[in-house]
XYZ file of C-alpha atoms in Angstrom:
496
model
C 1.173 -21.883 14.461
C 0.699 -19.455 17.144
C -0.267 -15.937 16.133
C 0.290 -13.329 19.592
C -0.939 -9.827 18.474
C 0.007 -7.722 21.430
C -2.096 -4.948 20.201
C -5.593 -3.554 21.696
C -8.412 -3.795 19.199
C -11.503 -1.440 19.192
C -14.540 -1.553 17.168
C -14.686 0.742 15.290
C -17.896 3.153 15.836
C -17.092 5.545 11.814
C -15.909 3.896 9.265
C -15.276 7.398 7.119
C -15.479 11.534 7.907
C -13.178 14.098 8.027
C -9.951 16.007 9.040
C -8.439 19.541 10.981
C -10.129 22.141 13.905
C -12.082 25.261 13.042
C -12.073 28.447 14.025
C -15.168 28.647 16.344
C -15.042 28.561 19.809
C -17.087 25.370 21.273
C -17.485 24.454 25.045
C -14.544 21.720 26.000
C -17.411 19.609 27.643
C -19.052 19.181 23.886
C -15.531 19.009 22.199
C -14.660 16.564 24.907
C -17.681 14.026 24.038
C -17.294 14.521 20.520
C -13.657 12.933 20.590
C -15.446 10.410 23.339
C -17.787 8.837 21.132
C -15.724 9.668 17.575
C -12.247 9.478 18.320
C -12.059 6.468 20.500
C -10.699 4.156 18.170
C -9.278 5.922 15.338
C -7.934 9.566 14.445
C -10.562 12.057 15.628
C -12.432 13.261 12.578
C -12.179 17.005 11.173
C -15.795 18.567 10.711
C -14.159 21.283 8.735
C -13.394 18.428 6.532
C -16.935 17.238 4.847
C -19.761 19.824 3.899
C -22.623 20.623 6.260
C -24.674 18.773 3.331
C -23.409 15.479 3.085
C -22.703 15.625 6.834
C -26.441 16.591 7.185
C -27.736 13.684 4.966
C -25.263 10.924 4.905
C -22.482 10.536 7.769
C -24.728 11.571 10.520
C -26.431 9.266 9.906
C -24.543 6.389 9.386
C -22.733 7.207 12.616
C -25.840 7.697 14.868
C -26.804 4.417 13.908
C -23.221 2.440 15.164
C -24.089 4.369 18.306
C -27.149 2.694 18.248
C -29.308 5.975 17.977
C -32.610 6.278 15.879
C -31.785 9.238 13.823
C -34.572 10.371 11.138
C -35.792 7.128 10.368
C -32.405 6.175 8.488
C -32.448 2.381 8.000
C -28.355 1.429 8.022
C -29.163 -2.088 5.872
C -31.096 -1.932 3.170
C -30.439 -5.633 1.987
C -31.402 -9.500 1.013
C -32.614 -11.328 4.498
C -28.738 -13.022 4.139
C -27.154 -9.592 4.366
C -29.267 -8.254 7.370
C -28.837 -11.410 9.047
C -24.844 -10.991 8.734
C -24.755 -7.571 9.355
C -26.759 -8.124 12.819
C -24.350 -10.886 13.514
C -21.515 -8.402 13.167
C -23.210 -6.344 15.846
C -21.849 -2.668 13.665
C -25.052 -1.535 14.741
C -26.168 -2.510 18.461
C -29.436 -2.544 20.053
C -29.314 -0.865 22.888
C -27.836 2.979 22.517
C -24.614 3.792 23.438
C -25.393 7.373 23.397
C -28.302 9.343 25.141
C -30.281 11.850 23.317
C -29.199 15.218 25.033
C -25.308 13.966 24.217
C -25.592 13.335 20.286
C -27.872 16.465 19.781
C -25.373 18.547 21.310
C -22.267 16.441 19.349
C -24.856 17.114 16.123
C -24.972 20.724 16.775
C -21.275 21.103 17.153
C -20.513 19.062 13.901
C -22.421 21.240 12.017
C -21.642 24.416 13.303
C -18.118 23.972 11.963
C -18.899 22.023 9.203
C -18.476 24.558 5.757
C -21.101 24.914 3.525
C -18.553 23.676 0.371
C -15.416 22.859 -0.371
C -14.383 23.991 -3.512
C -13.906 22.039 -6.175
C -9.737 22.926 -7.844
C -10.822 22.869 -11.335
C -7.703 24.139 -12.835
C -5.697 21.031 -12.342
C -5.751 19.810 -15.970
C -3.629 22.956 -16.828
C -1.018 21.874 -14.537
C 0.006 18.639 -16.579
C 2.199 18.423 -19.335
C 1.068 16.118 -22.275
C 2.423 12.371 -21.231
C 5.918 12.123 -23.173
C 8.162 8.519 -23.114
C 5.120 6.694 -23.412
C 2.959 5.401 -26.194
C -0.905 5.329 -24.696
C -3.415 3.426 -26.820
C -6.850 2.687 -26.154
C -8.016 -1.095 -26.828
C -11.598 -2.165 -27.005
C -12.682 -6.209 -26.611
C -16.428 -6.831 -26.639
C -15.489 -10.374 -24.672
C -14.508 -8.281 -21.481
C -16.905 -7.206 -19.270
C -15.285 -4.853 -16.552
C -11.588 -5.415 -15.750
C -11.434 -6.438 -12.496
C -7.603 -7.461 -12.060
C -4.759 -7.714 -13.952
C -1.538 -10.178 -12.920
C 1.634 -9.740 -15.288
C 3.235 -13.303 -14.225
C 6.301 -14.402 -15.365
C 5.650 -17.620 -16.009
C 3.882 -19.452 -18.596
C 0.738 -18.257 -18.598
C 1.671 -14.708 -19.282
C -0.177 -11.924 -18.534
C -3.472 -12.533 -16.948
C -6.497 -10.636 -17.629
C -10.078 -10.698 -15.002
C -13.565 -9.547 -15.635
C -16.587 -9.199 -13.653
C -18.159 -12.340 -14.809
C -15.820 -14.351 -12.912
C -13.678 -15.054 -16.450
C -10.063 -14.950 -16.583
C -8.275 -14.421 -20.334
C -4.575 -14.821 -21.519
C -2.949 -13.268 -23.744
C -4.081 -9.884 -24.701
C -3.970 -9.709 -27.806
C -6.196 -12.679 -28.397
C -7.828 -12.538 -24.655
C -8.243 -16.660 -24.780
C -10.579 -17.809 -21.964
C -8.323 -19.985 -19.445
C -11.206 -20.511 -16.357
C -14.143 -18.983 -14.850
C -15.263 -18.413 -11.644
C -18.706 -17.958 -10.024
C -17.899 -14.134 -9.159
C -14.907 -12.021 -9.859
C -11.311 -12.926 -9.430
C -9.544 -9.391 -8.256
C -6.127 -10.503 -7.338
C -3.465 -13.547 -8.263
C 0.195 -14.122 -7.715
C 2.312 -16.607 -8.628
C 4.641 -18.396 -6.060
C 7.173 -21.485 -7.224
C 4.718 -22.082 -10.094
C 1.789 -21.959 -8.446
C -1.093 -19.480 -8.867
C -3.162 -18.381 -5.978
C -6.437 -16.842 -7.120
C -8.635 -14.704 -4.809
C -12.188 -14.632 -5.853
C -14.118 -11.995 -3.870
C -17.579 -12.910 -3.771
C -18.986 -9.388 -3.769
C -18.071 -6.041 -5.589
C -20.648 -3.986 -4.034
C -19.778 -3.374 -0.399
C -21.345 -6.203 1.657
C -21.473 -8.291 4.847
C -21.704 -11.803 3.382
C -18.725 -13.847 3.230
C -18.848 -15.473 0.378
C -15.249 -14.810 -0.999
C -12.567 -17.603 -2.198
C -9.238 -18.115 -1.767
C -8.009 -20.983 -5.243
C -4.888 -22.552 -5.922
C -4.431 -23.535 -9.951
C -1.818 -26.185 -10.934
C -1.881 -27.420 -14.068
C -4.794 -25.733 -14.906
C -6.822 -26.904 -12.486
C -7.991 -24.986 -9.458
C -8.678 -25.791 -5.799
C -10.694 -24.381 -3.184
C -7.747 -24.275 0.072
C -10.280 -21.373 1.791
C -13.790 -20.323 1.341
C -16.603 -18.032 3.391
C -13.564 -15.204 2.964
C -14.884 -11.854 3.798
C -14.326 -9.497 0.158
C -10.677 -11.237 -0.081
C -9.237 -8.552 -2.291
C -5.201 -9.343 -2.493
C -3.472 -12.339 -1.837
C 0.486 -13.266 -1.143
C 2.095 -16.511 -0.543
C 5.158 -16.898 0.700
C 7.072 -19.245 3.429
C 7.301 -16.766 6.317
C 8.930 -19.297 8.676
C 11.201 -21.160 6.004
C 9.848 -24.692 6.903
C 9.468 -25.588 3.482
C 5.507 -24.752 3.340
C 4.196 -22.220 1.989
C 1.965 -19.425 3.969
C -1.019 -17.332 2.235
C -1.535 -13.827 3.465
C -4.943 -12.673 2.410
C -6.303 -9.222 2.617
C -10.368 -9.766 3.748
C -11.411 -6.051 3.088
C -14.847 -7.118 4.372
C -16.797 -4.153 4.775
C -18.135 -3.547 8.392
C -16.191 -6.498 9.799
C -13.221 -8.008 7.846
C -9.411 -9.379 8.935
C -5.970 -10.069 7.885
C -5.783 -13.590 7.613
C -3.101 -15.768 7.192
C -3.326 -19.394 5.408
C -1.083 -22.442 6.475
C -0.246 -25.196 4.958
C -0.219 -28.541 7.629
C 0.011 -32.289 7.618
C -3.679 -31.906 7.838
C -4.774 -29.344 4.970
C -5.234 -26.041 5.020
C -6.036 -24.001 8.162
C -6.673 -20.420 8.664
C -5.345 -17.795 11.131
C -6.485 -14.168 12.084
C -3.274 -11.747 12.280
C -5.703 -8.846 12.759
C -9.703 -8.579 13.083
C -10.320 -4.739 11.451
C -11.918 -4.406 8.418
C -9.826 -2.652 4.857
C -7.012 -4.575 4.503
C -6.150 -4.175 1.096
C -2.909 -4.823 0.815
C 0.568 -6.498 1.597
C 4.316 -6.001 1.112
C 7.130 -8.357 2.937
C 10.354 -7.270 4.064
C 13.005 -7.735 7.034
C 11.958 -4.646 8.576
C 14.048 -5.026 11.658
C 16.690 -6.794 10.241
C 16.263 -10.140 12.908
C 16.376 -12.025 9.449
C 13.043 -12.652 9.356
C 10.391 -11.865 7.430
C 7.727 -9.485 8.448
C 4.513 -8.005 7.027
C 3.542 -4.687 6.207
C 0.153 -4.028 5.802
C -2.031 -1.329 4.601
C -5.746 -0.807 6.306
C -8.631 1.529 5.598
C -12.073 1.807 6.461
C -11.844 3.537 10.371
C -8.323 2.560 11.257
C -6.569 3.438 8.586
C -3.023 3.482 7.918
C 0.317 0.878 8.262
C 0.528 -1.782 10.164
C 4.091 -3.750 10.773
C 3.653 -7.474 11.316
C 7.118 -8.089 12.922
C 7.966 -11.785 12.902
C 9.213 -13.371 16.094
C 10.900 -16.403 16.910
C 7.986 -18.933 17.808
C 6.118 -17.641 14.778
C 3.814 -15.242 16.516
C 3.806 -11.317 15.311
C 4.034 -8.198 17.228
C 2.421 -5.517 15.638
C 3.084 -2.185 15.466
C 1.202 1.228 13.399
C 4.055 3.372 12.508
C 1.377 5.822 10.286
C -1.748 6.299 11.681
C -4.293 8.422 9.049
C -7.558 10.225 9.516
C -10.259 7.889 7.868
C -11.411 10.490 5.796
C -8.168 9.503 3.298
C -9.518 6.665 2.205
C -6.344 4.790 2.057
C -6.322 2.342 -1.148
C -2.833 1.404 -1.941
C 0.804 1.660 -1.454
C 4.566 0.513 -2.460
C 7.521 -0.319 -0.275
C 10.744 1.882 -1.682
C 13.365 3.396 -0.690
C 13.302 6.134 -2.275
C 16.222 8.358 -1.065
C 18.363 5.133 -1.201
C 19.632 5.614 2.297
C 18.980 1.435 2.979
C 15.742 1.897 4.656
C 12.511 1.346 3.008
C 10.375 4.258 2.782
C 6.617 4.335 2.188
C 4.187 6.054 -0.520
C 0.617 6.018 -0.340
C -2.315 6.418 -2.369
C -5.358 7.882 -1.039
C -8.174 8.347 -2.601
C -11.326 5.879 -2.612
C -14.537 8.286 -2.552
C -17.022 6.048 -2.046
C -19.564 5.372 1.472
C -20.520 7.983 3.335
C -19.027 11.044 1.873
C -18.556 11.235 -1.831
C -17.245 14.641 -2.915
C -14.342 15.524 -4.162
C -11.536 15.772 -1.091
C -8.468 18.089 -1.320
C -6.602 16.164 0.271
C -6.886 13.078 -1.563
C -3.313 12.124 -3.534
C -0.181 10.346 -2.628
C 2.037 10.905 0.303
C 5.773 9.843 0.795
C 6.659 8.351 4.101
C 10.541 8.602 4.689
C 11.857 6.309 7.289
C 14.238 7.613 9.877
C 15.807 4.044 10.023
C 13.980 2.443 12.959
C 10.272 2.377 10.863
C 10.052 6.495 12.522
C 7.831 6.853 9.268
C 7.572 11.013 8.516
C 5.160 12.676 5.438
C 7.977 14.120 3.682
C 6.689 14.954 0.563
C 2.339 14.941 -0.279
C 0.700 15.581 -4.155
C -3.222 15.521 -4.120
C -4.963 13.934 -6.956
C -8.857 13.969 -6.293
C -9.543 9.885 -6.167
C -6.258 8.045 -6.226
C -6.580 4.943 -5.625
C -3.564 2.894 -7.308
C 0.204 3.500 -7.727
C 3.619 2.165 -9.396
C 6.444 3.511 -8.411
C 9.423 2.355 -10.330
C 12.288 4.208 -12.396
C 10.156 4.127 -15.652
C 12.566 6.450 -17.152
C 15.762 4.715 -16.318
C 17.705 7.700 -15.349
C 18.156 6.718 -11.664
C 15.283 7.499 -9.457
C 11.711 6.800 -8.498
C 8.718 7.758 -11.295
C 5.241 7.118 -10.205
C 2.396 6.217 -12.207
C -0.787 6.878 -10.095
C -4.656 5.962 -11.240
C -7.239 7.650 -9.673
C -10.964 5.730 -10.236
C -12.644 8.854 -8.437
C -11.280 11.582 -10.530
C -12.969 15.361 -11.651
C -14.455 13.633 -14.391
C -16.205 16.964 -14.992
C -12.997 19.318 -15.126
C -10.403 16.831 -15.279
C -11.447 13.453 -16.573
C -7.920 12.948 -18.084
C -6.488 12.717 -14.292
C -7.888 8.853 -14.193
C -3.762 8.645 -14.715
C -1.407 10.947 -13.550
C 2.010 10.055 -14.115
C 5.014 11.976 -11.991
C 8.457 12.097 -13.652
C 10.947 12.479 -11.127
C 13.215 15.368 -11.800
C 15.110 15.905 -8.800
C 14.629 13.573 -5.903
C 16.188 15.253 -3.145
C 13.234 18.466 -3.360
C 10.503 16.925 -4.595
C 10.615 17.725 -7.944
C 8.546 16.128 -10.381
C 7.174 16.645 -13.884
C 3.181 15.665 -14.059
C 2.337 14.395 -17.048
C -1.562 13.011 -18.425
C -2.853 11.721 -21.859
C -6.541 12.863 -22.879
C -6.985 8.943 -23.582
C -7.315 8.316 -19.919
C -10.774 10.414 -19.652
C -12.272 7.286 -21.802
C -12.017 5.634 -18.841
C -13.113 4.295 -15.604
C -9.362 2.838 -14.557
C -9.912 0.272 -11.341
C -6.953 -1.866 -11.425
C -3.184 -1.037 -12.942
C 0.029 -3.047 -13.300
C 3.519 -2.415 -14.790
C 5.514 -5.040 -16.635
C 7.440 -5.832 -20.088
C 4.499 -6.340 -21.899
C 5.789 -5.655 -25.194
C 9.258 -7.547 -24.167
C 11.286 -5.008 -25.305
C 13.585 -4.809 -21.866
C 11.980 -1.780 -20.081
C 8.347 -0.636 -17.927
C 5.008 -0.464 -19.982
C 2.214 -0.125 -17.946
C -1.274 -1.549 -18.413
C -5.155 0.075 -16.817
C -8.616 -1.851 -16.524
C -11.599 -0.219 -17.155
C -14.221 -0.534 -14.886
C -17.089 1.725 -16.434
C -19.745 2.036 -13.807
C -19.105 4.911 -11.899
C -18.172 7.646 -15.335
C -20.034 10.250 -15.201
C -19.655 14.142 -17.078
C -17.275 14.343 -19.589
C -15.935 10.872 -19.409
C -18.908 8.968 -19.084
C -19.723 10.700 -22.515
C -16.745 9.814 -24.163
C -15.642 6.550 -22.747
C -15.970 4.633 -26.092
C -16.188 1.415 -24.510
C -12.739 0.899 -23.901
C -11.265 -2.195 -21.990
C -7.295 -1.558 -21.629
C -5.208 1.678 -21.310
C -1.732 0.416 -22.516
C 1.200 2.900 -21.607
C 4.400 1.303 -23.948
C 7.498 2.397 -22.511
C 9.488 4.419 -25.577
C 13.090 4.108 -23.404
C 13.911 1.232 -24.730
């Protein structure tokens, strides 16, 4: 297999920050090395965009050490003698500086000077929703669960499958029957032809060890095909080339370092491929994007150089690559679905952004979901944005059968102080052509921590239910309070 990537990669020197200009007036030599050192190899970062605070005590920080500058005794790894000695292999944080002292002052100086104090908090968003109507929510509580992890509604035998942080996988929810465990968490499966690729990620908490998984299970029993995989957080087989073998594409998120990697199936075993070396990959769609008849990937990427990345297929197998949406890193990118939305034959593109965790956890304004229309040759243009503080998952899908696009979107870094019920936010679509859409939220989703969600006929009754995981460690205020130990947010669809 021969993988071309004609496509310049950078290191990236932030991995989070900020967004738009300020008003004061700066000298163009300082503005000039700020977009030098932090704008190099992703979308210049915003001071106006993070505090003076957490600026001040976390991302200046972090970012004086990838320039290799002692900055108030801040150690960048704090770890086991495994994770140092990965992280210094990664070389995230070099040696030698790469910036001299009278330069990152001065860039210090400016950052702050147009860095505001606060942003404020919107706390009247739980007045904007309407209580959640079509859908049944009910909370369910199983003391055999511990954190929900993933969640794979396969149609095929097994059913619905159900994964926890103790590396245990259930069927069946209403009985939650262990089928296999794992030495760490499983967060992703899919089935292809039968067969069920597992992902098993090694490490929850951000970390430079690879110690991730990649399993294939046939007839109940699994097998390793890739291992030393860098957070491997989504997986999706499928033969690209159509020569009767089956390719894995597997989504290392990794955390300083971490790929795209693609899996192939030879005479010989298993071998691995790199279709691009950037950490936060987190997740993959296929389609015939140029309509060449073959099939290309479409990738999603955060942490630094964030946004889409097209994977167009060519005819000796290799991929040209392409970023048709570039976003600040600030967004924190965590998911998205291939529509087309105005059904004009050209898949469109809506993405959730939202993780809040790193360097700069407050709550961001401009956190939410944005719809990407395509102009027909993958232009890609924001047409339409709604912010939701912490989204981080979506479904879009015409839950209400009437004809268009609904979204269901879960936000795991929600106001849990003001608007804890805004873990789920669900978006009836009223009129498509202007944007129109009905919000809608159940109080049942503040008694949750919601990390994974997937749609599917749970209930077989012939239309969309929709199930949440919990994943309590984060709840704080008003919904760590009231969480009641639930496991499962199930949404039953009343349209049918």
């Amino acid at each position: 297999m021969n993988i071309s990537l004609k496509f310049a990669v950078l290191t990236p020197l932030l991995l989070i920050l900020v967004g738009s200009l300020s008003q004061c007036r700066l000298t163009e030599s300082t503005s000039g090395k700020y977009e030098q050192y932090c704008g190099n190899c992703h979308l210049l970062p915003d001071p106006s965009s993070i505090p003076a605070a957490v600026w001040r005590e976390s991302v200046l920080p972090e970012m004086a050490a990838r320039l290799g500058f002692k900055y108030q005794g801040y150690q960048a790894v704090n770890g086991s003698m495994e994770e140092e000695f990965y992280t210094q292999q990664s070389n995230v944080y070099p040696e030698v500086p790469l910036i001299d002292s009278s330069d990152w002052w001065e860039i210090h100086d400016y950052v702050l000077s147009l860095a505001p104090e606060e942003i404020v908090v919107d706390t009247l968003r739980s007045s904007r929703n309407q209580r959640l109507e079509g859908f049944t929510a009910t909370l369910i509580a199983n003391k055999k669960i511990e954190a929900v992890t993933g969640i794979l509604h396969a149609e095929n035998k097994e059913g619905t499958l159900i994964c926890d942080l103790s590396g245990r996988i259930f069927v069946r929810l209403d009985t939650l029957h262990e089928k296999a465990r794992f030495p760490t968490p499983t967060v992703a499966a899919q089935v292809y032809e039968e067969r069920l690729y597992l992902t098993e990620i090694g490490n929850m908490a951000p970390s430079q060890i690879p110690s991730g998984k990649l399993h294939l299970v046939e007839d109940s029993i699994p097998k390793v095909l890739a291992e030393k995989l860098h957070r491997p957080v989504y997986v999706l087989p499928a033969d690209l080339d159509e020569d009767g073998n089956e390719e894995i594409i597997v989504c290392e998120f990794g955390y300083h370092t971490g790929a795209l990697s693609l899996i192939s199936k030879t005479a010989e075993g298993y071998k691995k491929g790199t279709l691009l070396p950037l950490p936060g990959s987190i997740k993959v769609e296929l389609a015939d994007m140029d309509h060449d008849g073959r099939l290309d990937i479409i990738a999603l990427f955060s942490q630094g150089q964030e946004g889409i990345y097209i994977f167009y297929q060519q005819e000796d197998f290799g991929f040209k690559v392409a970023k048709p949406i570039e976003l600040p890193p600030q967004h924190g990118s965590s998911w998205f679905e291939l529509v087309d939305y105005d059904r004009d034959g050209h898949l469109d593109i809506v993405i959730a952004n939202g993780d809040n965790a790193d360097y700069s956890n407050f709550l961001k304004p401009y956190h939410g979901i944005r719809l990407y229309l395509n102009g027909g040759e993958d232009d890609f243009d924001e047409a339409w944005f709604y912010p939701i503080y912490g989204a981080t998952r979506l479904e879009a899908d015409d839950f209400d059968q009437d004809g268009d696009l609904d979204f269901a979107v879960l936000a795991f870094f929600p106001d849990f102080n003001h608007s804890p019920e805004e873990g789920l936010v669900y978006l009836r679509n009223e009129d498509e052509s202007t944007y129109d859409f009905t919000t809608m939220t159940t109080p049942l989703a503040a008694d949750g921590n919601w990390l994974t969600m997937e749609k599917g006929d749970f209930d077989e009754d012939g239309d969309l239910d929709l199930m949440l995981g919990n994943y309590p460690f984060l709840l704080r205020g008003k919904a760590g309070e009231n969480r009641n130990n639930a496991d499962f947010l199930i949404l039953e669809n009343l349209h049918f």
